[in-house]
Amino acid sequence: GAVVSQHPSWVICKSGTSVKIECRSLDFQATTMFWYRQFPKQSLMLMATSNEGSKATYEQGVEKDKFLINHASLTLSTLTVTSAHPEDSSFYICSARDLLPLANQPQHFGDGTRLSIL
Amino acid sequence: AQKVTQAQTEISVVEKEDVTLDCVYETRDTTYYLFWYKQPPSGELVFLIRRNSFDEQNEISGRYSWNFQKSTSSFNFTITASQVVDSAVYFCALSEFQGAQKLVFGQGTRLTINP
């Protein structure tokens, strides 16, 4: 089945560091990828929709200069958390929408990245 | 705006019991998709089902079954003969039928199956 690889799985870094998270669709092409954030014991909240070759669309309340998204190819989107602070610590999950979606599963999720800012 | 409500924050049952997870949604769209996902402690999201709004047939898959009632805007999920491995957080979600099909998730229900 369709696979989405998200890297790294977890990262711990100091406050002020910028962190890049990659989301790759391994065996399908994805014109659209989504980035979600999940705080402990909370739901997944959509941060932005990433479209290949164009600027990402951010949800209300998400700082586009803080969370830089690049979707340069049909198989790769990156999320960079710039100058990360402890309040950015969270679980970040990407999903990729298949150009030719399977019958019932149009989006495929990565395994997530646990980000801890000290 | 779209909204999904999972009123049950946590449920705890003994193994082999049946358990139903409730999901109520709000949307102004006439066509849409509904989903259920499972999130085990490891964190990844496991797709369970997608249902489109014009198909109100209930679905059964092994020990899992789903009841879609458009009249009450509900899409409930039942696990029969629960097992310890069913312990996880379960999310109900809603998306538009066309367009970007962004997912709107409910708050999730933490299900614990005790041996």
XYZ file of C-alpha atoms in Angstrom:
233
model
C 0.000 0.000 0.000
C 0.906 3.678 -0.198
C 3.630 4.721 2.225
C 4.531 8.096 3.631
C 7.897 8.433 5.298
C 8.391 11.159 7.875
C 11.817 12.016 9.191
C 13.067 12.403 11.837
C 10.898 10.363 14.185
C 11.932 12.454 17.120
C 14.212 15.344 17.783
C 15.424 17.106 20.893
C 17.121 20.438 20.526
C 17.884 23.657 22.294
C 15.660 26.701 22.254
C 16.405 28.953 19.306
C 17.325 26.136 16.958
C 15.550 25.664 13.643
C 14.295 22.164 12.946
C 13.395 20.671 9.579
C 10.948 17.792 9.232
C 10.627 15.894 5.966
C 7.564 14.165 4.591
C 8.017 11.880 1.594
C 5.526 9.873 -0.386
C 7.509 6.760 -1.272
C 5.439 5.064 -3.936
C 2.992 7.648 -5.175
C 2.867 11.265 -6.235
C 1.234 13.830 -4.005
C 0.334 17.276 -5.244
C -1.100 18.062 -1.837
C 0.368 17.367 1.571
C -0.969 18.398 4.945
C 0.816 19.246 8.183
C -0.873 18.615 11.509
C 0.183 19.341 15.076
C -0.925 17.376 18.099
C -0.283 18.483 21.662
C -0.337 15.809 24.397
C -3.756 14.289 24.906
C -5.279 16.581 22.325
C -6.588 16.211 18.830
C -4.801 16.763 15.558
C -5.023 20.326 14.328
C -4.334 21.182 10.724
C -1.540 23.707 10.432
C -1.227 24.119 6.690
C -1.918 22.630 3.303
C 1.151 22.237 1.142
C 0.766 22.329 -2.618
C 3.536 21.291 -4.972
C 5.063 24.245 -6.734
C 3.087 26.910 -4.917
C 2.883 28.610 -1.554
C 1.355 26.730 1.326
C -2.019 27.702 2.714
C -1.904 28.242 6.465
C -4.764 27.808 8.888
C -5.860 30.724 10.991
C -3.538 31.341 13.896
C -0.542 29.533 12.407
C 2.445 31.804 11.813
C 3.757 31.250 8.313
C 7.100 32.842 9.152
C 7.482 30.512 12.102
C 6.521 27.332 10.275
C 8.097 27.374 6.846
C 6.713 24.850 4.385
C 8.317 23.883 1.111
C 6.788 21.447 -1.358
C 9.307 21.420 -4.169
C 8.459 18.062 -5.713
C 5.561 15.661 -6.015
C 7.066 13.420 -3.377
C 8.559 15.741 -0.778
C 7.288 18.433 1.553
C 9.295 19.934 4.395
C 8.245 21.791 7.510
C 10.852 23.972 9.186
C 10.161 25.221 12.682
C 12.258 28.347 12.868
C 13.810 29.531 16.128
C 11.953 26.853 18.040
C 10.903 27.462 21.623
C 9.597 25.087 24.298
C 5.988 25.929 23.406
C 6.632 24.494 19.934
C 7.232 21.093 21.478
C 4.598 18.839 20.000
C 3.894 15.857 17.774
C 3.914 16.877 14.118
C 2.259 14.596 11.555
C 2.160 14.948 7.807
C -0.193 13.369 5.341
C -0.041 13.095 1.585
C -2.933 13.047 -0.804
C -2.552 10.583 -3.645
C -3.085 11.892 -7.182
C -4.805 8.620 -7.906
C -6.398 7.828 -4.565
C -7.220 4.323 -3.494
C -10.899 3.582 -3.155
C -11.295 4.589 0.443
C -8.069 6.147 1.624
C -7.288 9.423 -0.108
C -4.745 10.568 2.491
C -1.803 8.622 3.836
C -0.176 9.641 7.098
C 3.438 9.612 8.137
C 4.376 8.166 11.514
C 4.894 11.597 13.027
C 7.776 13.539 14.549
C 8.057 14.169 18.259
C 9.721 17.530 18.731
C 11.056 18.505 22.148
C 12.589 21.921 22.652
C 14.652 22.355 25.784
C -17.679 25.582 9.338
C -17.146 21.918 9.912
C -17.002 20.444 13.376
C -16.678 16.973 14.854
C -17.609 16.172 18.430
C -16.573 13.079 20.312
C -18.207 13.576 23.663
C -16.585 10.555 25.295
C -13.112 11.605 26.385
C -12.180 8.268 27.917
C -13.773 4.845 28.010
C -12.571 1.883 29.986
C -14.043 -1.595 29.615
C -13.102 -5.140 30.410
C -11.887 -7.371 27.632
C -14.602 -9.087 25.570
C -17.125 -6.372 26.248
C -18.668 -4.495 23.355
C -18.001 -0.773 23.224
C -19.431 2.033 21.118
C -17.606 5.267 20.390
C -19.839 8.180 19.527
C -19.225 10.788 16.852
C -21.444 13.719 15.954
C -20.573 16.136 13.194
C -21.651 19.477 11.812
C -21.322 20.645 8.241
C -23.195 22.810 5.769
C -22.030 20.691 2.860
C -24.519 18.319 1.287
C -21.785 15.869 0.371
C -18.811 15.044 2.528
C -16.676 12.216 3.856
C -16.494 10.756 7.337
C -13.549 8.828 8.730
C -12.373 6.884 11.726
C -8.714 6.599 12.665
C -6.949 4.683 15.414
C -3.897 6.121 17.163
C -2.039 3.553 19.282
C 0.471 4.662 21.924
C 3.233 4.660 19.314
C 1.531 7.653 17.728
C 0.940 6.742 14.126
C -2.528 7.134 12.658
C -4.168 3.974 11.397
C -6.945 4.407 8.857
C -10.054 2.403 9.696
C -12.835 3.566 7.392
C -14.069 6.260 5.068
C -17.762 6.742 4.395
C -19.285 9.170 1.921
C -22.382 11.079 2.861
C -24.685 9.529 0.291
C -24.001 5.998 1.419
C -25.838 5.356 4.660
C -25.346 1.639 4.672
C -23.832 0.377 7.868
C -20.538 -1.405 7.516
C -19.008 -4.335 9.315
C -15.387 -5.363 9.191
C -14.571 -8.220 11.510
C -15.155 -7.022 15.071
C -15.639 -3.441 13.904
C -18.890 -1.919 12.759
C -20.015 1.563 11.900
C -23.452 3.120 12.102
C -24.006 6.205 9.951
C -27.181 8.141 10.682
C -27.409 11.193 8.484
C -30.634 12.291 10.167
C -28.821 12.729 13.476
C -25.427 13.633 11.989
C -23.795 10.732 13.737
C -21.201 8.185 12.710
C -20.720 5.809 15.606
C -18.133 3.062 15.841
C -18.661 -0.216 17.687
C -16.049 -2.769 18.652
C -17.480 -6.133 19.589
C -15.672 -8.579 21.826
C -13.023 -5.994 22.610
C -9.387 -7.008 23.036
C -6.485 -5.423 24.874
C -4.888 -4.582 21.516
C -7.850 -2.329 20.787
C -6.587 0.094 23.440
C -5.816 3.350 21.659
C -7.146 6.803 20.967
C -9.797 6.806 18.274
C -10.515 9.840 16.153
C -13.547 10.584 14.061
C -12.935 13.033 11.218
C -14.815 14.895 8.512
C -13.683 16.245 5.165
C -15.207 18.088 2.263
C -16.144 15.927 -0.689
C -14.093 17.848 -3.214
C -11.341 20.427 -3.092
C -8.396 19.969 -0.782
C -10.350 17.518 1.396
C -8.759 18.772 4.594
C -9.550 16.635 7.591
C -11.289 18.068 10.637
C -10.761 15.794 13.610
C -12.823 15.274 16.701
C -11.220 15.479 20.107
C -10.630 11.772 20.234
C -11.753 9.044 22.615
C -9.150 7.224 24.662
C -10.214 3.594 24.854
C -8.679 1.305 27.434
C -9.408 -2.381 27.346
C -8.538 -4.069 30.616
C -7.665 -7.761 30.760
